Coordinates of C-alpha atoms in Angstrom, one line a residue:
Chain M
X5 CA 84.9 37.9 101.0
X6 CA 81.4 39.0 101.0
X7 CA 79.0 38.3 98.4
X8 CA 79.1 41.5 96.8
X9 CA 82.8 41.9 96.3
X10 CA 82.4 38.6 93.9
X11 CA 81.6 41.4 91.1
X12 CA 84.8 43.0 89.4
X13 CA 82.1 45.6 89.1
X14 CA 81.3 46.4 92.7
X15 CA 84.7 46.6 93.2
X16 CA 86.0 49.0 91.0
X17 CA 82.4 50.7 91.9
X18 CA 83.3 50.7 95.8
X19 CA 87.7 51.4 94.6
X20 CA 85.7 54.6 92.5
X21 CA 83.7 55.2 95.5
X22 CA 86.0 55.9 97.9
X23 CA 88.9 57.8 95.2
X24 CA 85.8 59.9 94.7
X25 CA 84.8 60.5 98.3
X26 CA 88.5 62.2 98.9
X27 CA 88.0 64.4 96.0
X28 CA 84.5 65.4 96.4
X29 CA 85.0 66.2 100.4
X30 CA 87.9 68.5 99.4
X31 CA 86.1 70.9 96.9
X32 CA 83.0 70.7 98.9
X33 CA 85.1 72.3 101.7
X34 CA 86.1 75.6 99.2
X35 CA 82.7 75.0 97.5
X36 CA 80.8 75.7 100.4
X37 CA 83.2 78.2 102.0
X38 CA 83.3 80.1 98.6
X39 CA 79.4 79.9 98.3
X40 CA 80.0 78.1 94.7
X41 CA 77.3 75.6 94.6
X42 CA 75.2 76.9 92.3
X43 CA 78.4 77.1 90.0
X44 CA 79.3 73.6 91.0
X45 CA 75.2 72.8 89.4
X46 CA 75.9 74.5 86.3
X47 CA 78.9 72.7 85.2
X48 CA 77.8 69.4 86.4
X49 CA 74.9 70.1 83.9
X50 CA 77.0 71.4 81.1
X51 CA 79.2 68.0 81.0
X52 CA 75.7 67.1 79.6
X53 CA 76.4 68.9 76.3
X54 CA 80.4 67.3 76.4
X55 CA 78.8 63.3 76.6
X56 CA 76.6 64.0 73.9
X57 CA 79.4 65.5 71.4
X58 CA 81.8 62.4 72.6
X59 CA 79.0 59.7 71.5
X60 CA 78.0 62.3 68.0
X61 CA 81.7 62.0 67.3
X62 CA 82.6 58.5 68.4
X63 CA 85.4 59.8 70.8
X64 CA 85.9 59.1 74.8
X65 CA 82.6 61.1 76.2
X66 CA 84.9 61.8 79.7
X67 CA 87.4 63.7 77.7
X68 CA 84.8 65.5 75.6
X69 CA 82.8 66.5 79.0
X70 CA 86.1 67.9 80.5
X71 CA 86.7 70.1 77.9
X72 CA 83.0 71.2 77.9
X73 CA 83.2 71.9 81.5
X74 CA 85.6 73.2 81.7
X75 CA 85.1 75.8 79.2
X76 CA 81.8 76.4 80.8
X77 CA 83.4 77.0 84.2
X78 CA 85.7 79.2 83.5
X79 CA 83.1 80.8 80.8
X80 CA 80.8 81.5 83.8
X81 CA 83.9 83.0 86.1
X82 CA 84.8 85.3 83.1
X83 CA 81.3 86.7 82.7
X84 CA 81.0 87.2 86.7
X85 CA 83.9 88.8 86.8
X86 CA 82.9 92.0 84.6
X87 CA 80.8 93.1 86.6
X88 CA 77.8 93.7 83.8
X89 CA 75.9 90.5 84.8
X90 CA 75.6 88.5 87.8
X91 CA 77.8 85.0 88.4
X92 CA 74.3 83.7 88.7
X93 CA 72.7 84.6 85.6
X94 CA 75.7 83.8 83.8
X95 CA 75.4 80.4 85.2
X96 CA 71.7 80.3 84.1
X97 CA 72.2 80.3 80.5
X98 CA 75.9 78.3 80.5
X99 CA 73.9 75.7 82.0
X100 CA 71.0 75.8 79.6
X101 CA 72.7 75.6 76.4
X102 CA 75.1 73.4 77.2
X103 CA 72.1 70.9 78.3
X104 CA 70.2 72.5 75.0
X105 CA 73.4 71.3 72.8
X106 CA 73.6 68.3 74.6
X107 CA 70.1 67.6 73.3
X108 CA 71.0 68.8 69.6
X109 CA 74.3 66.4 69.7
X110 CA 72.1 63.4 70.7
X111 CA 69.3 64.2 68.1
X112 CA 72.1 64.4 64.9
X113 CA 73.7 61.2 66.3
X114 CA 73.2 58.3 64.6
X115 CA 74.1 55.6 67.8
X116 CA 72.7 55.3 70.8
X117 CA 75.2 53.3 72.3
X118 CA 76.2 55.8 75.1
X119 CA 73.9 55.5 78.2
X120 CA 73.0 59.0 78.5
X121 CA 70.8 57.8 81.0
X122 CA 73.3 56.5 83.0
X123 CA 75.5 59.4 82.6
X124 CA 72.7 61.4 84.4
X125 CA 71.6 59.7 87.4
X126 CA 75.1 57.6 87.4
X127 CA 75.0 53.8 86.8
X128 CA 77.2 51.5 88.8
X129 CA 77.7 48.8 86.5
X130 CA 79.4 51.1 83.8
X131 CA 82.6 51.1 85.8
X132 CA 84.8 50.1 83.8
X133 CA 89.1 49.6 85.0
X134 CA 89.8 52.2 82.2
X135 CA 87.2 54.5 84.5
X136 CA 89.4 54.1 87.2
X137 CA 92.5 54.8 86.1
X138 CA 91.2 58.1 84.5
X139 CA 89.7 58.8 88.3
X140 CA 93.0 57.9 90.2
X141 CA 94.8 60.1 88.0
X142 CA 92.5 63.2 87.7
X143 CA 91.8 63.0 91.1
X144 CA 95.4 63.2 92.2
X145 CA 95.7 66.0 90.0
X146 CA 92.8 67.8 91.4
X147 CA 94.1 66.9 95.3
X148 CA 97.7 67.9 94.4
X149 CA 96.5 71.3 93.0
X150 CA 94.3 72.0 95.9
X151 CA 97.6 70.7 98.2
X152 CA 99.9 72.8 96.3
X153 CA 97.7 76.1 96.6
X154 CA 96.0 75.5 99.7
X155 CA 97.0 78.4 101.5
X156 CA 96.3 81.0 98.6
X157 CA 92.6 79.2 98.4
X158 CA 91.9 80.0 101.8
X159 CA 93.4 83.3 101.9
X160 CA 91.0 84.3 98.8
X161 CA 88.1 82.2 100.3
X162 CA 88.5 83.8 103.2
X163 CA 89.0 87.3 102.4
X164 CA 89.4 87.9 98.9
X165 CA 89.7 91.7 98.8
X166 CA 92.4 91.6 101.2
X167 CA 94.4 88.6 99.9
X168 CA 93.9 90.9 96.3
X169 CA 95.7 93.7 98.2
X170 CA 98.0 91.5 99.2
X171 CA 99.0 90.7 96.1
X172 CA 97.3 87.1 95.9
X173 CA 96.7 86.6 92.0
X174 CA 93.2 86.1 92.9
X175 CA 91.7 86.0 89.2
X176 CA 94.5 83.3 88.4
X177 CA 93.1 81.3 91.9
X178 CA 89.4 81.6 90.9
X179 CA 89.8 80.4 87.4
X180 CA 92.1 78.2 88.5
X181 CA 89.7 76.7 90.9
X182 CA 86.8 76.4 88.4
X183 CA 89.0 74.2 86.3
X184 CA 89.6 71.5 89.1
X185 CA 85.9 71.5 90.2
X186 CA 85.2 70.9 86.6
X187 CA 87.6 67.8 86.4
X188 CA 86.1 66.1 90.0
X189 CA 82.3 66.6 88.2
X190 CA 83.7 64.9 85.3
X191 CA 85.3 62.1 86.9
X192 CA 82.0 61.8 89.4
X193 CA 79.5 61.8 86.8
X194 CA 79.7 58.0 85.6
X195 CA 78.7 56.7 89.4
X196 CA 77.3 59.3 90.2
X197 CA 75.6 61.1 87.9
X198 CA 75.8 64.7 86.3
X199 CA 72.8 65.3 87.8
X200 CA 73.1 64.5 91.3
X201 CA 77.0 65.3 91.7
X202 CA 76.4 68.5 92.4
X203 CA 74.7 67.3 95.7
X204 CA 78.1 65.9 96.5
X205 CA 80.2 69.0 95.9
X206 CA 77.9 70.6 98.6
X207 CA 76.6 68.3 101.4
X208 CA 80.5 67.1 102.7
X209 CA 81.4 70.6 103.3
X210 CA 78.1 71.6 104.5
X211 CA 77.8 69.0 107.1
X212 CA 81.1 69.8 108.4
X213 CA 80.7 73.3 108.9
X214 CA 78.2 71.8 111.3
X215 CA 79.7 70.4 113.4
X216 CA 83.5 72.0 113.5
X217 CA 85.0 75.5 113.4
X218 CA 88.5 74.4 112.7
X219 CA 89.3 74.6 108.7
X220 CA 91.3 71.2 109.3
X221 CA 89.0 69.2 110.7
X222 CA 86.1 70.0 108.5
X223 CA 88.2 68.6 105.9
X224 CA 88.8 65.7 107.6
X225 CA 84.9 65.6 108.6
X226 CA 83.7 66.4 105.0
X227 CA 86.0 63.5 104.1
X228 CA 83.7 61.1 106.4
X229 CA 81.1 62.0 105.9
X230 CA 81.3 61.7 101.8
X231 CA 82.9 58.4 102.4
X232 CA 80.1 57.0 104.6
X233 CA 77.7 58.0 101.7
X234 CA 79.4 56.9 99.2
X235 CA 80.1 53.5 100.6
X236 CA 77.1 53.2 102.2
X237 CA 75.1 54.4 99.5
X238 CA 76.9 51.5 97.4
X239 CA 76.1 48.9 100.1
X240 CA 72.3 49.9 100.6
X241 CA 72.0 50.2 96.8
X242 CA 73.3 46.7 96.0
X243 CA 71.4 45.2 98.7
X244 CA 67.7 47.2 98.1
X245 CA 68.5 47.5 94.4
X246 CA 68.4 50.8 94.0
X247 CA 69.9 53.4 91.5
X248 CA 73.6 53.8 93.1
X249 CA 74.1 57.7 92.7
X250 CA 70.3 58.3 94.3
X251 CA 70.9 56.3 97.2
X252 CA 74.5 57.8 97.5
X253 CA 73.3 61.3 97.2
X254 CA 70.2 60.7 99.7
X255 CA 72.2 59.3 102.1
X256 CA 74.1 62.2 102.3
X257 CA 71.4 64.5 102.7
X258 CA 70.7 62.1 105.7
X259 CA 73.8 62.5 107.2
X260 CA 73.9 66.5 106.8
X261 CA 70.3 66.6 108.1
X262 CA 71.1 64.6 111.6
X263 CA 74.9 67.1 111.7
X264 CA 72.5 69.9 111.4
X265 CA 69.9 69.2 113.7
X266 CA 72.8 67.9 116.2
X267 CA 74.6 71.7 115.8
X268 CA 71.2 73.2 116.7
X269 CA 70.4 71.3 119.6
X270 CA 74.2 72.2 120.6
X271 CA 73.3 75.4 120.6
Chain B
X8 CA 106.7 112.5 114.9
X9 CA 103.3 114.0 114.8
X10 CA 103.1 116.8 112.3
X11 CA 103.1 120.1 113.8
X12 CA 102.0 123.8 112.3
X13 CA 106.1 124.5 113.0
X14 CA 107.4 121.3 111.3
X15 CA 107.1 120.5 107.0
X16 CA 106.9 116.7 107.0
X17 CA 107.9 117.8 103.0
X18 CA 111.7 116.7 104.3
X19 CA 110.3 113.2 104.7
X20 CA 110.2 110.8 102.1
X21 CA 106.7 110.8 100.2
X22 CA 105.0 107.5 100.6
X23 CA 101.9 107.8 98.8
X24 CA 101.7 110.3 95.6
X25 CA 98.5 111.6 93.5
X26 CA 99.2 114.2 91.3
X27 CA 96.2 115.5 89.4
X28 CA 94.3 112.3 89.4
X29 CA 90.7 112.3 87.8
X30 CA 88.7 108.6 87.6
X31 CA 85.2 107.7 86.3
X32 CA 82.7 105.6 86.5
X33 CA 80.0 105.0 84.1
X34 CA 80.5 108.2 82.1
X35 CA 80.5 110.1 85.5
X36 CA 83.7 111.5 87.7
X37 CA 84.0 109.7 90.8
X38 CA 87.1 111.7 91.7
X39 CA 88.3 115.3 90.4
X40 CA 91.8 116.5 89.9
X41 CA 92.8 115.1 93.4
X42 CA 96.3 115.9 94.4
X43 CA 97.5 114.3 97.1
X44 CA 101.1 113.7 99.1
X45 CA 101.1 111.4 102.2
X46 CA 104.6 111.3 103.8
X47 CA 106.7 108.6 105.7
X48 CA 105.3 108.6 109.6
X49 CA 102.4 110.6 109.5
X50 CA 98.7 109.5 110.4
X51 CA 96.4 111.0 106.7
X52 CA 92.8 111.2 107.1
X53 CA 90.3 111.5 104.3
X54 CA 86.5 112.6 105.4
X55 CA 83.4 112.7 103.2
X56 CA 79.9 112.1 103.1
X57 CA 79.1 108.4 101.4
X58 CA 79.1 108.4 97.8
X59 CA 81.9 110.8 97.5
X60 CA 84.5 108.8 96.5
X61 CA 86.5 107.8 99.5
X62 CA 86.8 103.9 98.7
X63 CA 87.7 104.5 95.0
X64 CA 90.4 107.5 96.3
X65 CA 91.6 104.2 98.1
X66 CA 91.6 101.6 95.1
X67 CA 93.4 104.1 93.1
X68 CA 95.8 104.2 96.1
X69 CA 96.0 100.3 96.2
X70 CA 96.3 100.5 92.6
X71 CA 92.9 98.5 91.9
X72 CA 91.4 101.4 90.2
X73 CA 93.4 102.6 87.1
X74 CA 92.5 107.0 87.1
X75 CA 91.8 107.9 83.4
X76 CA 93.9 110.6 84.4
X77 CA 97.0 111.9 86.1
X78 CA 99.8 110.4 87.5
X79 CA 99.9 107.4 90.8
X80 CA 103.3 106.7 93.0
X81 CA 103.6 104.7 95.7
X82 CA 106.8 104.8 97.3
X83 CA 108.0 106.5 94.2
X84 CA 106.9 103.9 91.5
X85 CA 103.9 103.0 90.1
X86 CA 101.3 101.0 92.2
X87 CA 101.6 97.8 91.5
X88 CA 102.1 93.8 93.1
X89 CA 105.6 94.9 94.1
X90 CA 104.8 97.5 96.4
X91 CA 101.3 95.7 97.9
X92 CA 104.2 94.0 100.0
X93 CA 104.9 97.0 101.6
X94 CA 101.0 98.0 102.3
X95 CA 98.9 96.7 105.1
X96 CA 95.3 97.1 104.2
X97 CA 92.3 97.1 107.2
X98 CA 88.9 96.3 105.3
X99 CA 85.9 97.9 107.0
X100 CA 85.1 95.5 109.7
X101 CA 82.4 92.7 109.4
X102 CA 83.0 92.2 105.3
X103 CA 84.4 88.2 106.3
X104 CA 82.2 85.5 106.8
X105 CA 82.0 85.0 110.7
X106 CA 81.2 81.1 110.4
X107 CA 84.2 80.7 108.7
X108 CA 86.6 78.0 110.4
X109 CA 89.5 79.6 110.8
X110 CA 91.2 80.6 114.7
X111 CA 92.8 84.5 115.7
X112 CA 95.9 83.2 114.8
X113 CA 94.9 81.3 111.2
X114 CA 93.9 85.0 110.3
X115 CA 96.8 86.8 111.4
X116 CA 99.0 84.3 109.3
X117 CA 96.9 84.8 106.1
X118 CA 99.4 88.6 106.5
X119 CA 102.1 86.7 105.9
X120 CA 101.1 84.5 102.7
X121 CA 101.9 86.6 100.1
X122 CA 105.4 87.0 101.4
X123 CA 105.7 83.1 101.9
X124 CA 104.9 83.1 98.1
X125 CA 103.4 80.2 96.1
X126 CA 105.0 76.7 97.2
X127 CA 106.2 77.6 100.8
X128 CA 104.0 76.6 103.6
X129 CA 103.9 78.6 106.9
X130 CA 106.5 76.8 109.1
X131 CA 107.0 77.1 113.0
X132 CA 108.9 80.6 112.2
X133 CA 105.7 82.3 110.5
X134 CA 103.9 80.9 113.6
X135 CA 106.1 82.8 116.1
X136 CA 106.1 86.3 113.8
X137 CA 102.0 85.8 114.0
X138 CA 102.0 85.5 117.7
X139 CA 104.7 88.2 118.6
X140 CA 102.4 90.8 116.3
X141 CA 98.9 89.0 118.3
X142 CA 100.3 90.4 121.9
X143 CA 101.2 93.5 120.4
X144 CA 97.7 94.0 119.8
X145 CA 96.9 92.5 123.1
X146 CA 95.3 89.3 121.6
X147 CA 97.4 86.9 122.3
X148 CA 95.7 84.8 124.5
X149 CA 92.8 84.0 121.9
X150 CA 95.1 82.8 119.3
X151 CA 93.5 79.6 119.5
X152 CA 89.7 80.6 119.1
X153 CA 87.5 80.8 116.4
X154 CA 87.6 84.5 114.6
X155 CA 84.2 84.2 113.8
X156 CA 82.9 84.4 118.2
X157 CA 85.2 87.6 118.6
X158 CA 83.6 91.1 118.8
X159 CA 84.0 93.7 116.6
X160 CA 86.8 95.6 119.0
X161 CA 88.7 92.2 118.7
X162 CA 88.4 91.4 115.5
X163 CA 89.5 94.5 114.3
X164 CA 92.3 94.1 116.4
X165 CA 93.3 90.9 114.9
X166 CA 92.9 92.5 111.6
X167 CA 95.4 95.2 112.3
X168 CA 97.9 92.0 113.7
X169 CA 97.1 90.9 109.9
X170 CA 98.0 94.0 108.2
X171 CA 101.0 94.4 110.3
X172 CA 102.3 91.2 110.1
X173 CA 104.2 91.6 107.0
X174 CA 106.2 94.9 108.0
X175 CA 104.5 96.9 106.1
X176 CA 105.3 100.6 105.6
X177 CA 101.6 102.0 104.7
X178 CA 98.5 100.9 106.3
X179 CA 95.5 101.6 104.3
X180 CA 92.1 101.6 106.7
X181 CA 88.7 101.9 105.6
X182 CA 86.2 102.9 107.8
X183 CA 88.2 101.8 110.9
X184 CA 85.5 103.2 113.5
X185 CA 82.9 100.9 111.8
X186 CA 81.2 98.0 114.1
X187 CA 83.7 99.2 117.2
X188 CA 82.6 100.4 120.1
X189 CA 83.8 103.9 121.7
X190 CA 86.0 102.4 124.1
X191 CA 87.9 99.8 121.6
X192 CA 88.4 102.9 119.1
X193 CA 90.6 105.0 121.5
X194 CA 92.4 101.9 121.9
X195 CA 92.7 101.6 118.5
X196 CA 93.8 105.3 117.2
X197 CA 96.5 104.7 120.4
X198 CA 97.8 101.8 118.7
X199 CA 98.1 103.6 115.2
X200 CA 99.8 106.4 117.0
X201 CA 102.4 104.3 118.7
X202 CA 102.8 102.4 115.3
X203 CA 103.4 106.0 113.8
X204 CA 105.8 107.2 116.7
X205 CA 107.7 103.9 117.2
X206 CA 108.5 102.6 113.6
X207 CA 107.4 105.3 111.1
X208 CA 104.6 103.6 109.6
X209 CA 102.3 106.1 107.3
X210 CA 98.4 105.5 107.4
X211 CA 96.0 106.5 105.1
X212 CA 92.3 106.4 106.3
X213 CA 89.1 107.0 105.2
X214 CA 86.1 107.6 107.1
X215 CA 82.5 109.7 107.9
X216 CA 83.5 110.3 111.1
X217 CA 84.5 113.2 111.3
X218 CA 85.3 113.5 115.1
X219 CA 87.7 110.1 115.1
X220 CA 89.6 111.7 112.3
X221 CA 90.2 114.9 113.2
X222 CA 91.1 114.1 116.9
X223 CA 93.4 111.6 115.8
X224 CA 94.9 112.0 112.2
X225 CA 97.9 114.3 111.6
X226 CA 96.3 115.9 108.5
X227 CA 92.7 115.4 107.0
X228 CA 91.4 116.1 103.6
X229 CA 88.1 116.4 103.0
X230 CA 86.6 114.7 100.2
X231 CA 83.3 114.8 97.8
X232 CA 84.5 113.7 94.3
X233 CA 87.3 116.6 94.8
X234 CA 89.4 116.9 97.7
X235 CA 88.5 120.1 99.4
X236 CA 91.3 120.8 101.6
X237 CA 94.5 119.3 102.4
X238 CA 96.0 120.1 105.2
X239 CA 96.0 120.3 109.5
X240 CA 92.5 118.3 111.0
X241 CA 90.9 121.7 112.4
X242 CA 91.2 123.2 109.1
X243 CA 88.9 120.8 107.4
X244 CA 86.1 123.0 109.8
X245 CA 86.1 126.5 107.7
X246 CA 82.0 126.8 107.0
X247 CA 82.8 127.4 103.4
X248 CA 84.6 124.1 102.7
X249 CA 82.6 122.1 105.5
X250 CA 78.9 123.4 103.4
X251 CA 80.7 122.3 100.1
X252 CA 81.7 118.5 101.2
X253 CA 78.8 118.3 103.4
X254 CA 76.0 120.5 102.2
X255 CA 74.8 123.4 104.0
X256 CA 72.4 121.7 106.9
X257 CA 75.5 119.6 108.2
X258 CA 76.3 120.6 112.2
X259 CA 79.9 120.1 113.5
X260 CA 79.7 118.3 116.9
X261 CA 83.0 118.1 117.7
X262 CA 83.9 119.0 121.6
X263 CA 87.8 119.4 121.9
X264 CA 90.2 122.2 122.1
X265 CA 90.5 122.0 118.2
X266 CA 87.7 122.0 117.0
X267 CA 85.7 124.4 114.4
X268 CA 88.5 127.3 114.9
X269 CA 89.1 129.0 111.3
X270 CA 92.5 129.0 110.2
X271 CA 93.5 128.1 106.5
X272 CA 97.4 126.7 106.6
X273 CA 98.0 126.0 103.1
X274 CA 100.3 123.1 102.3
X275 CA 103.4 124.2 99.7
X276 CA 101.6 122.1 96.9
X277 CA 97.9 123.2 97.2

């Protein structure tokens, strides 16, 4: 085996990695479709606010941050949905207090045990088995959902005032929705980081739609193409020593940068 | 099956039913006491300028808009989930993302979904219902192309295959002459007619054009926040009622046989 898979670390990084990749690649493809992503930035940020209450309280920061987020999500989809304020601003300020109370849990906590830092920008090493049970079962969760109601997420992505004439319980399908892409930020956010998740619940989907027109195989694109970064991200970070979620998240962008230019010279 | 001056389509069941229905919007009314019958197998046409109230007459139809007022049936109950299974609805053209990956025949299944219900996936049946209602409309042979390069005549037709696909009993079109070109429109009001003659199927439409309606609907009412007439196409053309939905500098440019002659046929209900 090669050097780096010597580290029980760097291997439940890379197992984490690639559980993570599937997930991601999946809601990017609604995400980006839907036209969610500032959504998916705003609750990334809010599970800011749920780690900070988990370390004031001395209970697990990743269940703390799902509740948070997903409160936050489907706080945001409530308030867009009345019609008195835009999706966006209501994102806006969801996203600023939750970071705000994130910042008023870690000031009234007496321990600074919990690497806030490395719940930001993500930190490889913090991987823990524990971390990846909690992703191999969430992430099923999320992927089984997404299987299950596939067809109704389309329908409403695609068209949602016809699939609402249709009699699609659309309301129950966007809520519904913001709860799983709150669970796969939560479950991203200890390699990844909150703050640069939300680049992943974007860039799979995006560079797909680059490069296919067939809902199918931009899944199955979106899926490479978050798997190459991930893992490639891990390997170039290891090697270069550099911050894993960073490198993950820039190479990415890479990738979405060449599938765009390569769709324009196409055309 | 085309309503004539000689024939009461009153003997037909009543698909659509607004009796003295009255809806606002921000303390103002959006629709006034609108009565309203639309019978099995006849083509209804609703005309207005924008603004007065077509797409909400339409909602309250669908049963997305609750009236603060007056009474709603669709085929004699109350709108609701139950009877959007028997409605086809045609969105003004051009509101779906054109980038978005999914082929002719994708689209024409999403008609079928809500039948399927939750847990069932569309099997090799669906498949064959989808392409049966695609050649009806003369698309079959792009079944396998992206939605998204299709023109607007085409896309609308593939719409229509949508809101056919699940049998419905009502089509509900808004705007249907938007983004099409002359040519594909005729095309398209044939269609609705042989849908009409052939299986009975009602449509409600709404629409600025006033020459697509009243050449092709059986009965047009003419709307600005309360329905001004309600009854044969040429009818809508009397000055008086034509100044009030349209103000006074409006011209009629309508060339056919029917058009701005000055009979008043009242309905039994108005």
């Amino acid at each position: 085996m090669i050097e780096i898979f010597r580290f029980e670390f760097m291997q439940n990084a890379f197992m984490a990695g690639m559980m993570l990749s599937l997930v991601l690649a999946v809601v990017s493809f609604f995400v980006v479709l839907r036209r969610l992503s500032f959504i998916g930035v705003g609750v990334a940020h809010s599970a800011f606010g749920g780690v900070a209450l988990g370390a004031l309280l001395g209970i697990s920061p990743t269940l703390t941050a799902i509740g948070f987020a997903v409160a936050v999500a489907n706080a945001i989809g409530y308030i867009g949905k009345q019609g008195k304020l835009s999706t966006d601003t209501a994102i806006g300020i969801f996203f600023s207090l939750a970071m705000a109370l994130g910042v008023i849990f870690i000031g009234m906590s007496e321990q600074y045990n919990v690497d806030l830092f490395g719940y930001l920008f993500g930190n490889i090493l913090a991987i823990t088995r524990t971390d990846l049970v909690i992703i191999a079962v969430l992430g099923t969760l999320v992927l089984a959902s997404i299987f299950i109601f596939f067809k109704e997420l389309l329908f409403v992505a695609y068209d949602r005032e016809v699939a609402l004439v249709s009699g699609m319980p659309v309301t129950f399908l966007d809520h519904f929705f913001l709860t799983i892409l709150a669970l796969a930020v939560v479950i991203s956010m200890k390699i990844i980081g909150i703050v640069l998740v939300s680049a992943l619940l974007v860039i799979p989907g995006a560079a797909a739609a680059q490069i296919t027109r067939r809902y199918v195989s931009m899944i199955a694109v979106a899926v490479v193409v978050a798997l190459i970064s991930t893992i490639g991200g891990l390997f170039i970070s290891y090697y270069a020593d550099l911050a894993s979620g960073a490198t993950i998240v820039t190479l990415a962008s890479a990738i979405f940068f060449i599938t765009f230019a390569a769709s324009q010279i196409r055309k | 099956m085309k309503t004539t001056a000689q024939e009461t389509p009153s003997k037909r069941p009543v698909y659509v039913e607004l009796d003295d229905v009255w809806v606002a919007y921000d303390g103002k009314w959006i629709l006034k006491s609108i009565i309203l019958q639309c019978y099995a197998g006849e083509i209804f046409g609703i005309v207005g300028p924008n603004g007065g109230g077509k797409t909400t007459l339409l909602n309250v139809i669908l049963g997305l808009v609750r009236p603060a007022k007056g009474r709603v049936k669709l085929f004699d109950q109350p709108p609701g989930t139950n009877s959007r299974l028997d409605i086809g609805y045609l969105p003004q053209i051009s509101r779906a993302d054109r980038s978005f990956p999914v082929t002719v025949l994708d689209v024409v299944m999403m008609g079928l979904y809500s039948k399927l219900g939750f847990f069932n996936r569309p099997d090799r049946q669906s498949k064959e219902i989808a392409m049966n209602q695609l050649s009806q409309v003369h698309m079959e042979d792009y079944a396998t192309r992206p939605f998204g390069i299709l023109s607007g005549g085409q896309q609308q037709r593939v719409n229509i295959a949508r809101a056919l696909v699940s049998k419905p009993k009502l089509l509900i079109l808004d705007e249907p002459s938007t983004g099409v070109d002359s040519v594909a429109q005729e095309d398209f009001y044939e269609l609705l007619a042989k849908l009409r003659d052939e299986q009975g199927i009602s449509v409600v439409m709404v629409s600025h054009d006033i020459g697509m309606m009243t050449s092709h609907a059986d009965r047009v009412a003419c709307l600005n926040t309360q329905l001004h007439y309600h009854g044969e196409p040429d009818s809508c053309f009397i000055p008086d009622v034509q100044e009030k939905v349209y103000g006074k500098d409006m011209k009629v440019m309508v060339h056919d046989s029917k058009c701005v002659t000055c009979f008043h046929r009242h309905e039994d209900h108005d």
